XYZ file of C-alpha atoms in Angstrom:
734
model
C 35.079 -44.373 -51.698
C 35.532 -46.929 -49.247
C 33.092 -45.365 -46.720
C 30.365 -45.146 -49.386
C 30.878 -48.883 -50.163
C 30.697 -49.793 -46.372
C 27.462 -47.832 -45.970
C 25.796 -49.619 -48.972
C 26.693 -52.999 -47.881
C 24.944 -52.365 -44.442
C 22.119 -50.826 -45.969
C 21.860 -54.013 -47.887
C 21.351 -56.069 -45.038
C 17.724 -57.402 -44.296
C 18.414 -56.827 -40.562
C 19.136 -53.274 -40.991
C 16.192 -52.638 -43.407
C 14.059 -54.145 -41.072
C 15.395 -51.976 -37.897
C 15.160 -48.717 -39.902
C 11.569 -49.637 -41.053
C 10.531 -50.290 -37.634
C 11.902 -46.816 -36.579
C 10.059 -45.292 -39.093
C 6.991 -47.105 -38.044
C 7.365 -46.138 -34.405
C 7.476 -42.412 -35.376
C 4.735 -42.587 -37.867
C 2.352 -44.056 -35.120
C 3.523 -41.872 -32.212
C 2.938 -38.798 -34.805
C -0.489 -40.156 -35.630
C -1.229 -40.666 -31.823
C 0.123 -37.171 -30.707
C -1.881 -35.720 -33.216
C -5.116 -37.699 -32.790
C -5.082 -36.709 -28.843
C -4.051 -33.183 -29.486
C -6.548 -29.949 -30.045
C -5.792 -28.476 -33.247
C -5.966 -25.009 -31.372
C -3.010 -26.221 -29.229
C -0.957 -27.408 -32.677
C -2.017 -23.911 -33.989
C -0.288 -22.379 -31.047
C 2.619 -24.490 -30.784
C 3.242 -23.564 -34.341
C 2.566 -19.848 -33.836
C 4.914 -19.592 -31.256
C 7.490 -21.536 -32.863
C 6.837 -19.218 -35.890
C 7.066 -16.085 -33.619
C 10.321 -17.208 -32.249
C 11.882 -17.866 -35.194
C 11.259 -14.487 -36.643
C 12.444 -12.761 -33.551
C 15.740 -14.861 -33.353
C 16.489 -13.945 -36.965
C 15.667 -10.276 -36.675
C 17.713 -9.763 -33.362
C 20.496 -12.294 -33.894
C 21.257 -12.869 -37.447
C 19.819 -9.834 -39.895
C 21.825 -7.197 -40.046
C 20.075 -3.624 -39.445
C 21.939 -1.363 -41.781
C 18.646 -0.136 -43.408
C 18.953 1.514 -46.982
C 22.830 2.228 -46.337
C 22.116 6.007 -45.526
C 22.983 5.378 -41.860
C 19.621 7.245 -40.944
C 17.922 6.083 -37.971
C 14.545 5.698 -39.090
C 15.715 3.184 -41.936
C 17.650 1.237 -39.583
C 14.551 0.735 -37.557
C 12.651 -0.039 -40.176
C 15.280 -2.700 -41.024
C 14.872 -3.958 -37.297
C 11.148 -3.878 -36.886
C 9.547 -4.554 -40.342
C 10.107 -8.560 -40.158
C 8.750 -8.708 -36.442
C 6.009 -5.766 -36.278
C 2.775 -7.995 -36.181
C 4.775 -10.189 -33.177
C 6.657 -7.780 -31.199
C 3.947 -7.778 -28.368
C 4.006 -11.398 -28.501
C 7.784 -11.593 -28.138
C 8.782 -8.849 -26.162
C 6.520 -9.785 -22.622
C 9.096 -11.503 -20.815
C 11.794 -9.170 -22.114
C 10.521 -5.711 -21.214
C 9.512 -6.122 -17.708
C 8.610 -3.216 -15.483
C 6.105 -1.740 -18.133
C 3.131 -2.514 -16.060
C 4.680 -1.024 -12.884
C 5.884 2.289 -14.569
C 2.458 2.584 -15.973
C 0.850 2.064 -12.678
C 3.318 4.339 -10.526
C 2.759 7.478 -13.438
C -1.167 6.879 -13.716
C -1.182 6.827 -9.844
C 0.915 10.243 -9.694
C -1.297 11.846 -12.348
C -4.683 10.582 -10.605
C -3.476 12.182 -7.667
C -2.699 15.505 -9.152
C -6.453 15.445 -10.689
C -7.771 14.785 -7.482
C -6.301 17.370 -5.338
C -6.814 20.174 -8.465
C -3.082 20.249 -9.632
C -4.417 19.214 -12.679
C -7.623 20.878 -13.462
C -8.488 19.511 -16.988
C -8.547 16.171 -18.651
C -4.811 15.209 -18.726
C -2.675 15.141 -22.181
C -0.697 11.951 -22.445
C 2.289 11.777 -24.927
C 3.951 8.178 -25.258
C 7.710 8.623 -26.594
C 8.864 5.565 -28.726
C 5.669 3.989 -28.220
C 5.820 1.358 -30.711
C 2.619 -0.799 -31.255
C 0.579 0.791 -28.529
C 0.855 -2.052 -25.916
C 1.442 0.944 -23.303
C -1.523 2.668 -24.116
C -3.902 -0.382 -24.216
C -2.179 -1.460 -20.665
C -3.019 1.745 -19.176
C -6.588 0.727 -19.267
C -5.706 -1.413 -16.172
C -5.045 1.820 -14.282
C -7.319 4.610 -15.834
C -10.178 4.748 -18.511
C -8.227 5.760 -21.223
C -10.939 7.059 -23.558
C -12.571 9.094 -20.510
C -9.763 10.061 -18.048
C -7.322 11.734 -21.016
C -8.254 14.465 -23.101
C -5.779 13.014 -25.790
C -3.212 10.659 -26.085
C -0.177 10.804 -28.491
C 1.688 7.895 -29.699
C 5.052 9.055 -31.228
C 7.377 6.698 -32.910
C 9.873 6.820 -35.749
C 9.321 2.943 -37.072
C 6.407 3.232 -39.937
C 5.790 -0.406 -39.284
C 5.214 -0.289 -35.752
C 2.947 2.761 -35.878
C 0.600 0.651 -38.558
C 0.280 -1.964 -35.964
C -0.827 0.927 -33.264
C -3.195 2.414 -35.766
C -4.949 -0.884 -36.134
C -4.967 -1.358 -32.437
C -6.784 1.672 -31.713
C -9.277 1.341 -34.693
C -10.096 -1.965 -33.287
C -10.480 -0.521 -29.529
C -12.518 2.543 -31.220
C -10.490 4.615 -29.115
C -10.940 8.190 -30.768
C -8.703 10.523 -28.541
C -5.309 8.318 -29.233
C -3.276 9.838 -32.195
C -0.542 8.126 -33.627
C 2.424 10.225 -34.938
C 5.289 8.871 -36.926
C 7.622 11.418 -36.380
C 11.278 12.055 -34.650
C 10.455 12.908 -31.322
C 12.677 15.528 -31.238
C 10.500 17.264 -33.687
C 6.882 16.940 -32.435
C 5.031 19.586 -30.495
C 1.942 19.693 -28.655
C 1.217 22.728 -30.277
C 0.706 21.437 -33.949
C -1.798 19.200 -32.766
C -3.600 21.211 -29.439
C -5.167 24.506 -28.883
C -2.794 26.790 -27.456
C -3.409 29.108 -24.298
C -5.438 31.535 -26.632
C -7.674 28.709 -28.196
C -6.087 29.099 -31.410
C -3.736 26.439 -33.290
C 0.004 27.208 -32.872
C 2.233 27.692 -35.788
C 3.682 24.475 -37.392
C 7.262 24.335 -35.552
C 9.244 21.144 -37.031
C 12.936 22.516 -37.275
C 12.716 24.921 -34.680
C 15.294 24.658 -31.958
C 13.904 23.640 -28.467
C 16.247 26.374 -27.296
C 14.205 28.996 -29.273
C 11.836 31.025 -26.720
C 9.775 31.914 -29.683
C 8.869 27.975 -30.417
C 7.929 27.557 -26.699
C 4.855 25.473 -25.943
C 1.575 27.218 -25.407
C 0.358 23.953 -23.869
C 2.316 21.309 -22.019
C 1.856 17.302 -21.545
C 0.546 16.436 -18.124
C 2.141 12.818 -18.674
C 5.535 11.860 -21.022
C 6.299 8.239 -20.735
C 9.313 6.413 -22.624
C 9.232 2.625 -22.503
C 12.319 0.967 -23.671
C 12.942 3.760 -26.264
C 15.731 6.167 -24.770
C 18.142 3.462 -25.035
C 17.362 3.074 -28.717
C 17.774 6.970 -29.498
C 21.361 7.773 -30.737
C 21.102 11.700 -29.950
C 19.664 11.264 -26.363
C 20.528 14.615 -25.334
C 18.659 16.413 -27.594
C 15.390 13.702 -27.396
C 15.539 14.478 -23.623
C 15.710 18.208 -24.138
C 12.634 17.776 -26.272
C 10.824 15.940 -23.627
C 11.551 18.298 -21.127
C 10.030 21.408 -23.724
C 7.004 19.197 -23.762
C 6.271 18.611 -20.177
C 3.597 20.838 -18.260
C 4.344 22.665 -15.286
C 2.572 19.940 -13.001
C 3.269 16.840 -15.359
C 4.658 13.815 -14.782
C 7.269 11.729 -16.770
C 7.790 8.244 -16.385
C 10.815 6.277 -18.050
C 11.641 2.421 -17.914
C 14.852 1.050 -19.777
C 17.651 -1.224 -19.546
C 21.158 0.351 -17.820
C 24.274 -0.829 -16.517
C 26.166 1.618 -14.161
C 29.002 1.379 -11.846
C 28.402 2.986 -8.265
C 31.619 5.276 -8.475
C 29.364 7.217 -11.223
C 26.522 8.095 -8.492
C 27.456 7.646 -4.868
C 28.242 11.554 -4.567
C 24.511 12.466 -5.702
C 22.087 13.629 -3.307
C 19.170 13.725 -5.858
C 18.505 10.320 -7.462
C 16.058 9.099 -4.808
C 17.134 5.391 -4.149
C 20.268 3.577 -4.462
C 19.176 -0.206 -3.680
C 20.543 -2.717 -6.440
C 21.812 0.524 -8.471
C 25.214 -0.739 -8.725
C 26.060 -3.480 -11.714
C 28.958 -5.761 -11.365
C 31.681 -5.151 -13.891
C 30.782 -8.368 -15.906
C 27.357 -7.547 -15.794
C 28.381 -3.808 -17.025
C 30.442 -5.195 -19.800
C 28.333 -7.989 -21.017
C 24.874 -6.594 -21.182
C 26.202 -3.107 -23.026
C 28.362 -5.501 -25.703
C 25.149 -7.544 -26.237
C 22.512 -5.091 -26.579
C 24.906 -2.922 -28.788
C 24.495 -5.696 -31.383
C 20.996 -4.525 -31.862
C 21.660 -0.865 -31.657
C 20.512 -0.576 -27.929
C 22.731 1.592 -25.825
C 22.909 1.018 -22.374
C 25.765 3.651 -21.208
C 24.581 5.397 -17.865
C 24.831 8.539 -19.282
C 21.433 8.302 -20.825
C 19.572 7.552 -17.057
C 22.159 10.303 -15.680
C 20.642 13.026 -18.115
C 17.249 12.130 -17.272
C 17.856 12.542 -13.655
C 19.588 15.991 -14.332
C 16.702 17.409 -16.256
C 13.801 16.327 -14.091
C 13.118 16.053 -10.214
C 13.152 12.710 -8.993
C 9.493 11.433 -7.517
C 10.224 7.854 -7.560
C 13.346 5.910 -8.679
C 13.950 2.130 -8.392
C 16.386 -0.421 -9.920
C 15.203 -4.078 -10.784
C 16.483 -6.915 -12.746
C 14.750 -8.864 -15.586
C 14.636 -12.579 -14.751
C 14.966 -14.217 -18.120
C 16.398 -17.958 -18.898
C 18.517 -17.829 -16.011
C 20.145 -14.164 -16.704
C 19.481 -11.003 -14.717
C 19.275 -7.772 -16.973
C 19.528 -4.545 -15.092
C 16.508 -2.247 -15.722
C 15.261 0.892 -13.960
C 11.976 2.811 -13.374
C 12.051 6.798 -13.033
C 9.255 8.602 -12.280
C 10.002 12.531 -12.376
C 8.465 15.977 -12.886
C 9.856 19.363 -13.832
C 12.700 20.294 -11.671
C 12.867 24.407 -11.943
C 10.045 26.174 -10.170
C 9.871 29.931 -9.692
C 8.542 28.982 -5.807
C 11.483 26.557 -4.888
C 13.550 29.243 -2.506
C 10.048 29.983 -0.976
C 9.199 26.117 -0.542
C 12.583 25.556 0.705
C 12.365 28.051 3.473
C 8.665 27.117 4.529
C 9.734 23.296 4.939
C 12.889 24.253 6.703
C 11.024 26.212 9.307
C 8.809 23.236 10.087
C 11.944 20.917 10.543
C 13.958 23.337 12.626
C 10.767 24.909 14.161
C 12.592 28.190 13.297
C 9.772 31.237 13.717
C 12.193 33.282 11.678
C 12.654 31.465 8.368
C 10.075 32.442 6.084
C 9.750 33.175 2.450
C 8.866 36.849 3.272
C 12.101 36.771 5.444
C 14.400 35.373 2.606
C 12.991 37.677 0.336
C 13.885 40.629 2.540
C 17.535 39.331 2.669
C 17.550 39.240 -1.246
C 16.825 42.838 -1.259
C 19.634 43.775 1.093
C 17.404 44.951 3.592
C 18.123 45.221 7.584
C 17.796 41.646 9.014
C 18.358 39.765 12.248
C 21.605 38.463 13.358
C 22.132 35.451 11.345
C 23.746 33.704 14.121
C 20.375 32.996 15.660
C 19.189 30.927 12.656
C 19.836 27.362 12.318
C 19.014 25.447 9.049
C 18.500 21.786 8.563
C 20.645 19.521 6.510
C 17.946 19.276 3.770
C 18.008 23.286 3.420
C 21.578 23.265 2.937
C 21.924 20.197 0.659
C 18.870 22.277 -1.579
C 20.866 25.443 -1.596
C 24.107 23.883 -3.006
C 22.089 21.985 -5.489
C 20.031 25.275 -6.969
C 23.396 27.406 -6.761
C 25.303 24.336 -9.291
C 21.597 24.023 -11.418
C 21.273 20.518 -10.277
C 17.767 19.138 -9.267
C 16.794 19.216 -5.414
C 17.047 16.165 -3.649
C 13.917 14.243 -3.998
C 12.035 14.680 -0.880
C 11.582 18.137 -2.093
C 9.275 16.619 -5.231
C 7.127 14.472 -2.907
C 3.527 15.142 -2.807
C 3.628 15.085 1.154
C 6.870 16.559 2.529
C 6.656 14.354 5.467
C 10.148 12.793 5.174
C 13.211 14.941 5.485
C 16.147 14.412 3.096
C 19.074 12.457 4.446
C 22.114 11.090 2.642
C 21.400 7.416 2.201
C 25.150 6.667 0.940
C 26.533 7.519 4.673
C 28.009 4.500 6.366
C 25.968 5.337 9.690
C 22.725 4.419 7.556
C 24.071 1.764 5.542
C 25.158 -0.244 8.496
C 21.677 -1.546 8.916
C 21.383 -3.526 5.640
C 18.053 -2.288 4.655
C 16.339 -3.911 7.605
C 14.445 -2.718 10.297
C 14.977 -4.206 13.841
C 11.248 -3.370 15.474
C 8.475 -4.397 13.059
C 5.923 -3.213 16.314
C 6.613 -1.046 19.109
C 7.362 -2.113 22.875
C 6.443 1.014 24.846
C 2.975 1.545 26.159
C 1.231 4.562 24.355
C -1.460 4.723 26.761
C 1.028 5.272 29.940
C 2.362 7.955 27.716
C -0.774 9.688 27.330
C -1.275 9.739 30.933
C 1.586 11.137 32.054
C 2.391 13.443 28.879
C -1.059 15.196 28.863
C -0.440 16.196 24.958
C -2.221 18.987 23.845
C -2.628 21.220 20.762
C 0.496 23.371 21.516
C 2.944 20.660 22.012
C 5.982 20.196 19.648
C 7.093 16.544 20.500
C 10.300 14.677 19.627
C 10.618 10.771 19.842
C 12.314 7.904 18.616
C 10.369 6.554 15.501
C 10.953 2.766 16.289
C 8.108 0.903 14.256
C 6.237 4.214 14.382
C 3.306 2.841 16.620
C 3.773 5.429 19.402
C 4.110 8.124 17.174
C 0.861 7.696 15.431
C -0.514 7.287 18.973
C 0.808 10.942 19.553
C -0.635 11.891 16.619
C -4.188 11.068 17.657
C -3.728 13.693 20.920
C -3.283 16.529 17.735
C -0.155 18.139 19.009
C 1.121 20.949 16.991
C 3.737 18.963 15.406
C 5.527 15.641 15.724
C 9.570 15.078 14.992
C 9.939 11.469 14.528
C 13.678 10.606 14.680
C 15.625 7.540 13.751
C 18.823 6.320 12.482
C 18.075 3.363 10.483
C 16.099 4.534 7.311
C 14.236 0.910 7.255
C 12.528 2.085 10.470
C 11.202 5.267 9.000
C 10.489 3.659 5.808
C 8.104 1.686 7.829
C 6.402 4.578 9.408
C 6.213 6.371 6.107
C 4.121 3.119 5.080
C 1.766 3.535 7.806
C 1.323 7.197 7.270
C 0.569 6.592 3.417
C -1.884 3.824 4.278
C -3.991 6.076 6.452
C -3.797 8.540 3.576
C -5.101 6.073 0.716
C -6.623 2.918 2.195
C -9.806 1.974 3.598
C -9.725 0.504 6.903
C -10.184 -3.251 5.713
C -7.017 -2.961 3.598
C -4.881 -1.053 6.722
C -6.265 -3.854 9.026
C -4.883 -6.672 6.865
C -1.508 -4.747 6.583
C -0.784 -3.867 10.303
C -3.228 -5.885 12.422
C -2.971 -9.252 10.448
C 0.186 -8.493 9.069
C -0.479 -9.818 5.630
C -2.223 -8.795 2.583
C -2.288 -11.064 -0.502
C -2.414 -7.991 -3.115
C 0.341 -5.611 -1.605
C 2.245 -4.992 -4.901
C -0.917 -3.490 -6.610
C -1.656 -1.432 -3.242
C 1.755 -0.176 -3.454
C 1.642 0.386 -6.974
C -1.762 2.086 -7.331
C -2.574 3.528 -4.064
C 0.531 4.196 -1.699
C 3.054 5.285 -3.894
C 1.881 8.892 -4.463
C 2.375 9.123 -0.519
C 5.803 7.817 -0.176
C 9.017 9.117 -0.538
C 11.299 7.894 -3.356
C 13.359 6.064 -0.970
C 10.729 4.327 0.944
C 8.862 3.357 -2.233
C 12.226 1.987 -3.422
C 12.465 0.223 -0.169
C 8.807 -1.477 -0.203
C 9.264 -2.328 -3.664
C 11.907 -4.437 -3.219
C 10.754 -5.959 -0.064
C 7.122 -5.381 0.627
C 5.574 -8.365 -1.356
C 7.943 -10.823 0.686
C 7.087 -8.899 4.004
C 3.317 -9.219 3.692
C 3.410 -12.574 2.277
C 5.015 -14.314 5.105
C 3.701 -11.723 7.711
C 4.931 -8.164 8.705
C 5.868 -9.270 12.368
C 7.988 -12.429 11.239
C 10.313 -9.727 9.652
C 12.995 -7.334 10.992
C 15.298 -8.057 13.846
C 12.460 -8.706 16.049
C 11.358 -11.775 13.857
C 14.228 -13.867 15.642
C 12.427 -13.530 19.158
C 9.114 -14.477 17.691
C 10.229 -17.331 15.549
C 12.491 -18.631 18.802
C 9.110 -18.676 20.766
C 7.264 -20.412 17.994
C 10.044 -22.887 17.478
C 10.281 -23.785 20.963
C 6.457 -24.398 21.244
C 6.399 -26.550 18.351
C 9.657 -28.564 19.716
C 8.724 -28.833 23.150
C 5.179 -29.531 22.508
C 3.426 -26.196 24.191
C 2.601 -24.465 20.941
C -1.133 -25.135 21.596
C -0.628 -23.817 25.099
C 0.569 -20.806 23.716
C -2.260 -20.401 21.549
C -4.848 -21.017 24.645
C -2.712 -18.439 26.827
C -3.402 -15.878 24.006
C -7.056 -16.504 24.317
C -7.439 -17.263 28.033
C -11.028 -15.567 29.243
C -9.816 -14.979 32.766
C -6.559 -14.208 34.698
C -6.827 -17.229 36.806
C -6.904 -19.580 33.400
C -4.171 -17.222 32.134
C -2.154 -18.170 35.463
C -3.012 -21.842 35.264
C -1.518 -22.113 31.342
C 1.558 -20.053 32.348
C 2.756 -21.807 35.291
C 1.784 -25.257 34.568
C 3.123 -25.406 30.940
C 4.679 -22.373 29.317
C 6.838 -20.813 32.023
C 9.313 -23.377 32.348
C 10.221 -23.309 28.527
C 10.291 -19.764 28.150
C 12.029 -18.720 31.444
C 14.385 -21.682 30.999
C 17.648 -21.014 32.769
C 19.572 -22.413 29.795
C 17.888 -20.507 27.423
C 18.532 -17.196 29.062
C 22.114 -18.210 29.366
C 23.251 -19.303 26.175
C 20.604 -17.456 23.894
C 18.662 -14.603 24.986
C 21.692 -13.549 26.983
C 23.911 -13.195 24.276
C 24.690 -9.598 23.152
C 23.894 -10.589 19.570
C 20.442 -11.671 20.158
C 19.688 -9.059 22.522
C 20.493 -6.351 19.756
C 19.524 -8.059 16.489
C 16.244 -9.596 17.855
C 15.180 -7.539 20.642
C 16.634 -4.151 20.069
C 18.302 -4.249 23.157
C 21.425 -1.929 22.911
C 25.181 -2.937 24.790
C 24.173 0.361 27.120
C 20.956 -1.060 27.994
C 22.085 -4.503 28.617
C 24.867 -3.259 31.020
C 21.988 -1.353 33.043
C 20.371 -4.668 33.301
C 23.432 -6.399 34.791
C 23.881 -3.392 37.236
C 20.798 -3.614 38.508
C 20.991 -7.449 38.955
C 24.072 -6.782 40.695
C 22.638 -4.310 42.906
C 19.682 -6.498 43.906
C 21.818 -9.218 44.677
C 24.100 -7.189 46.994
C 27.249 -7.442 45.034
C 29.744 -4.926 43.386
C 28.680 -3.200 40.542
C 30.168 -4.621 37.130
C 32.988 -1.925 36.229
C 34.362 -4.303 33.323
C 33.528 -7.345 31.514
C 36.336 -9.890 32.023
C 35.295 -12.109 29.147
C 34.989 -15.776 29.351
C 32.761 -18.375 30.604
C 31.991 -16.789 34.115
C 31.065 -13.309 32.386
C 28.567 -15.221 30.299
C 26.778 -16.758 33.204
C 26.616 -14.002 35.036
C 25.267 -11.924 32.113
C 22.776 -14.904 31.564
C 21.390 -14.606 35.170
C 20.812 -11.273 34.787
C 18.723 -11.464 31.847
C 16.740 -14.650 33.151
C 16.182 -12.708 36.366
C 14.805 -9.611 34.288
C 12.795 -12.198 32.285
C 11.240 -13.351 35.361
C 10.790 -9.655 36.776
C 8.943 -8.939 33.766
C 7.085 -11.694 32.654
C 5.520 -12.757 35.704
C 3.847 -9.863 36.543
C 2.507 -9.771 33.095
C 0.650 -13.191 33.398
C -0.706 -12.163 36.942
C -1.925 -8.584 36.437
C -2.763 -8.356 32.638
C -5.148 -10.319 30.271
C -2.922 -11.140 27.313
C -5.945 -11.768 24.739
C -7.555 -8.363 25.853
C -5.217 -6.002 27.362
C -1.754 -6.722 26.233
C -1.145 -6.794 22.892
C 2.919 -6.522 23.130
C 2.865 -10.171 24.129
C -0.173 -11.332 22.023
C 1.839 -10.428 18.819
C 4.726 -12.315 19.996
C 2.596 -15.388 20.884
C 0.375 -15.160 17.332
C 2.382 -13.217 14.981
C -0.396 -10.678 14.488
C -2.909 -8.572 16.261
C -6.636 -9.579 17.134
C -9.829 -6.829 16.876
C -9.596 -7.607 20.894
C -6.056 -6.708 21.230
C -4.156 -4.243 19.183
C -2.685 -0.763 19.378
C -4.402 2.243 19.727
C -3.412 3.602 15.960
C -5.286 0.372 14.595
C -8.694 1.128 15.765
C -11.377 2.084 13.365
C -11.727 5.172 14.956
C -8.217 6.038 14.779
C -8.010 5.216 11.241
C -11.006 7.639 10.678
C -9.152 10.603 12.661
C -5.700 10.149 10.922
C -7.065 9.557 7.158
C -9.505 12.649 7.401
C -8.575 15.826 5.597
C -7.589 17.484 8.854
C -5.401 14.639 10.160
C -2.480 15.827 12.502
C -0.358 13.419 10.379
C 0.115 16.731 8.045
C 2.253 18.126 11.074
C 4.610 14.954 11.112
C 8.438 15.397 10.212
C 10.277 12.122 9.719
C 14.434 12.977 10.474
C 16.644 10.132 9.416
C 19.623 11.097 11.707
C 21.268 10.851 15.193
C 19.159 12.568 18.047
C 22.304 14.841 18.306
C 22.452 15.877 14.810
C 18.821 16.653 15.082
C 18.593 18.440 18.307
C 21.857 20.886 17.134
C 19.734 22.179 14.453
C 16.590 22.871 16.198
C 15.633 26.316 17.625
C 16.521 26.394 21.397
C 13.619 25.825 23.595
C 11.245 24.714 20.536
C 10.369 21.198 21.806
C 7.689 20.933 24.779
C 7.978 16.878 25.064
C 11.337 14.972 24.147
């Protein structure tokens, strides 16, 4: 009571009343000026945004989702979506990320199958849990939905969302899109599409998906599930039904939230990519608990069962960045895992990997019939074949390498430490070895079987231009093979202008779209996953400023800027004559790049030689031995450590640099005839100076239907392992 009396006395004071009146007047004037200088459309947008956010917050965080009390899934969904159906699309654009990428990936796969004749009719698409139809309208960015697809079926259990979808397609005028409000487990294409004999199939709701008599007479060419699998309580039966719907050459695409511990997947060989798949324990606990409030289930069993039921074409793990949080989600693109020709395909691929003339589908058939056969000790199988046989015996999908459109990349176990030691980074962004010298000395012909180190893949592609019988590219670093795969995929899918931007200039402003729409059908799952994570940054700052070799290029450019010779380096790269080039080199540039101080304390260090230049310790030791012999000293038998050893090593590296760089300047014109050093000076190639594989005629040769790249096999392993599994005397050049 005393407080009220005090408040009344305070308000009764003239000064207080004037103050309150002043504040109110300021608020009124401020509101007036804001409203006067603000367009009504902006005010309307602000009001709508606040209204949408309020509905979203109420529906997701405050309103109970018990439905009508029956415990049914449809009633619970209606309880959740009814009040927000009209604003669903507007409030999910930031949260449900990855949908556009999933649609682009599956569209590229289906388009590739149509172009290659695997799908000979207009495709049928079934979108499970399609909600408001946003996915289907968004697919128009990839293909012409009304003309590309024979029919599109949106299947969802929420009446409110289906009503929004029907209105959407009525507005768009898409008559081939059909909205079906039904449990996905009961949906059958045969209820809507003509069977194989042209007649309507019988109504099949209620029949088990395991009942052979209820089998589909027609299958979907594309099945998608966008953030719907995590909302289906009985997900096993739903996934079984989706498997039942998929056609023989169909594609399935899934994008959804997930959480998972690496312990659950580290022994699998069929998941097709593990970058960022592991989630920290706090992320697993928090997101699973948080989403369960809205009946969204993030347990890893859902994704695991998808990967078990389908063969993996592409798989990637991403993070949704939302108001400072990172929510894990994945994109999965798969196909039917079972095939009557699996063993035949395995045998044929294994024969090309091991260069075996004995392993064939016919030979495999004869063995199964218990016919007389050759001594099995003469046969050598690849690791890929052995892992595939184990998977088939256990009813597991084959490793993802077997489901690719191009069988260029050979299966490898990416979880092994020998591959993980490179931390998803290649060392060489370009190759140093002279392909012209190789061509002159090797004299490659159509009967040659070549084995070579992958490196950046430049020489592999140069060898392919000679048209050998087969090329085996080998590298222990998976990322080096990812780079070669990208170049091969670019030949198969890109015009020369885009190809040159990627690997000539080293930059492309639209790499992500190129990867999604054109490159992805020609990449292995691991390579596609790698470039999804690293590609945009790589081709934004420049391909040749990435990888371990970037340290050398960055050092050259940094020294040029620091010591004021950057313009001299550019002049060196554009010199028109050897005399002009020598003058620039000896007067300005040589004293910096061939500094003894730089050689002793930076370039001569073992870490820089390996990380930046790719020079292993063994090669460094050879350089030191040669230097000792030239100086007439005793060869180095053991490094004693300390400053003396470092100086001696620096002297050897400096001497090697002098003997290498001075002849280069004296004898070759860098701007026209030595692209190896040109890229170090500029960070890119030029139309005047570039590797052979970047020439327009090389692109025409390697992108043709008769390209020698069809006989390229990429191995991710040690040389000794690859040699041990190949038939003796099968290689002609190694």
